[in-house]
PDB file of C-alpha atoms in Angstrom:
ATOM      1  CA  MET X  10       3.051 -10.304   0.539  1.00 46.00           C
ATOM      2  CA  ALA X  11       6.461  -9.446  -0.762  1.00 51.00           C
ATOM      3  CA  PHE X  12       9.392 -10.853   1.171  1.00 48.00           C
ATOM      4  CA  GLU X  13      12.765  -9.146   1.304  1.00 48.00           C
ATOM      5  CA  ALA X  14      15.156 -12.078   1.672  1.00 47.00           C
ATOM      6  CA  ALA X  15      18.214  -9.913   2.257  1.00 45.00           C
ATOM      7  CA  LEU X  16      16.574  -8.267   5.257  1.00 47.00           C
ATOM      8  CA  GLY X  17      14.692 -11.350   6.406  1.00 49.00           C
ATOM      9  CA  MET X  18      11.459  -9.393   6.674  1.00 53.00           C
ATOM     10  CA  GLU X  19       8.426  -8.256   4.714  1.00 59.00           C
ATOM     11  CA  ARG X  20       8.549  -5.133   2.620  1.00 71.00           C
ATOM     12  CA  LEU X  21       5.844  -2.537   2.994  1.00 81.00           C
ATOM     13  CA  CYS X  22       2.857  -2.758   0.656  1.00 88.00           C
ATOM     14  CA  THR X  23       3.091  -3.077  -3.105  1.00 92.00           C
ATOM     15  CA  ILE X  24       1.007  -1.370  -5.784  1.00 95.00           C
ATOM     16  CA  ARG X  25      -0.798  -4.648  -6.448  1.00 96.00           C
ATOM     17  CA  GLU X  26      -1.669  -5.079  -2.767  1.00 94.00           C
ATOM     18  CA  ILE X  27      -2.949  -1.501  -2.594  1.00 96.00           C
ATOM     19  CA  ALA X  28      -5.011  -1.966  -5.766  1.00 97.00           C
ATOM     20  CA  GLU X  29      -6.561  -5.192  -4.499  1.00 97.00           C
ATOM     21  CA  LYS X  30      -7.451  -3.752  -1.079  1.00 96.00           C
ATOM     22  CA  ALA X  31      -8.838  -0.482  -2.539  1.00 97.00           C
ATOM     23  CA  GLU X  32     -10.598  -2.325  -5.393  1.00 97.00           C
ATOM     24  CA  LEU X  33      -8.834  -0.213  -8.024  1.00 98.00           C
ATOM     25  CA  SER X  34      -6.574  -1.028 -10.928  1.00 98.00           C
ATOM     26  CA  ALA X  35      -2.814  -1.033 -10.420  1.00 97.00           C
ATOM     27  CA  ALA X  36      -2.575   1.719 -13.051  1.00 97.00           C
ATOM     28  CA  THR X  37      -4.934   3.962 -11.070  1.00 97.00           C
ATOM     29  CA  VAL X  38      -2.937   3.357  -7.891  1.00 97.00           C
ATOM     30  CA  HIS X  39       0.279   4.151  -9.739  1.00 96.00           C
ATOM     31  CA  ARG X  40      -1.159   7.398 -11.106  1.00 97.00           C
ATOM     32  CA  ALA X  41      -2.493   8.370  -7.674  1.00 96.00           C
ATOM     33  CA  LEU X  42       0.890   7.782  -6.037  1.00 94.00           C
ATOM     34  CA  LYS X  43       2.585   9.821  -8.774  1.00 96.00           C
ATOM     35  CA  ASN X  44       0.100  12.649  -8.100  1.00 94.00           C
ATOM     36  CA  SER X  45      -1.300  12.612 -11.636  1.00 95.00           C
ATOM     37  CA  ARG X  46      -3.941  15.203 -12.503  1.00 95.00           C
ATOM     38  CA  GLU X  47      -5.992  12.419 -14.097  1.00 95.00           C
ATOM     39  CA  VAL X  48      -6.862  10.991 -10.663  1.00 97.00           C
ATOM     40  CA  HIS X  49      -9.855  12.348  -8.764  1.00 97.00           C
ATOM     41  CA  PRO X  50      -8.944  13.696  -5.296  1.00 97.00           C
ATOM     42  CA  GLU X  51     -11.286  11.192  -3.594  1.00 97.00           C
ATOM     43  CA  THR X  52      -9.541   8.318  -5.367  1.00 97.00           C
ATOM     44  CA  ARG X  53      -6.140   9.680  -4.366  1.00 97.00           C
ATOM     45  CA  ARG X  54      -7.327   9.932  -0.758  1.00 97.00           C
ATOM     46  CA  LEU X  55      -8.580   6.315  -0.878  1.00 97.00           C
ATOM     47  CA  VAL X  56      -5.208   5.137  -2.190  1.00 96.00           C
ATOM     48  CA  LEU X  57      -3.255   7.009   0.490  1.00 95.00           C
ATOM     49  CA  GLU X  58      -5.543   5.759   3.268  1.00 96.00           C
ATOM     50  CA  THR X  59      -5.140   2.217   1.966  1.00 96.00           C
ATOM     51  CA  VAL X  60      -1.346   2.556   1.933  1.00 94.00           C
ATOM     52  CA  CYS X  61      -1.399   3.698   5.560  1.00 93.00           C
ATOM     53  CA  LEU X  62      -3.723   0.872   6.578  1.00 93.00           C
ATOM     54  CA  LEU X  63      -1.692  -1.854   4.873  1.00 93.00           C
ATOM     55  CA  ASN X  64       1.630  -0.561   6.182  1.00 90.00           C
ATOM     56  CA  GLU X  65       0.286  -0.236   9.726  1.00 89.00           C
ATOM     57  CA  GLU X  66      -0.932  -3.846   9.582  1.00 86.00           C
ATOM     58  CA  LYS X  67       2.467  -5.094   8.408  1.00 83.00           C
ATOM     59  CA  ILE X  68       4.363  -3.041  10.982  1.00 83.00           C
ATOM     60  CA  ALA X  69       2.081  -4.314  13.762  1.00 83.00           C
ATOM     61  CA  ARG X  70       2.630  -7.919  12.619  1.00 79.00           C
ATOM     62  CA  ALA X  71       6.397  -7.378  12.560  1.00 75.00           C
ATOM     63  CA  ALA X  72       6.326  -5.842  16.036  1.00 78.00           C
ATOM     64  CA  ARG X  73       4.437  -8.851  17.411  1.00 78.00           C
ATOM     65  CA  PHE X  74       6.949 -11.179  15.769  1.00 72.00           C
ATOM     66  CA  VAL X  75       9.953  -9.318  17.212  1.00 70.00           C
ATOM     67  CA  GLY X  76       8.320  -9.099  20.630  1.00 62.00           C
ATOM     68  CA  ASP X  77       8.024 -12.905  20.934  1.00 58.00           C
TER      69      ASP X  77
END
């Protein structure tokens, strides 16, 4: 998890976190996020779904923390 010290909170997901969760290489994730033609549409969809999942988890954790 990346930590943004200036804001005192976590940043949203990184390429490495996405790659690990989706079981892809960081290069493939990067190409998918840049909308490269080299990336199969199913792979791109997997990357985008993974981004949403990871960010939702982090936002939910932050909301629980703020709510306490």
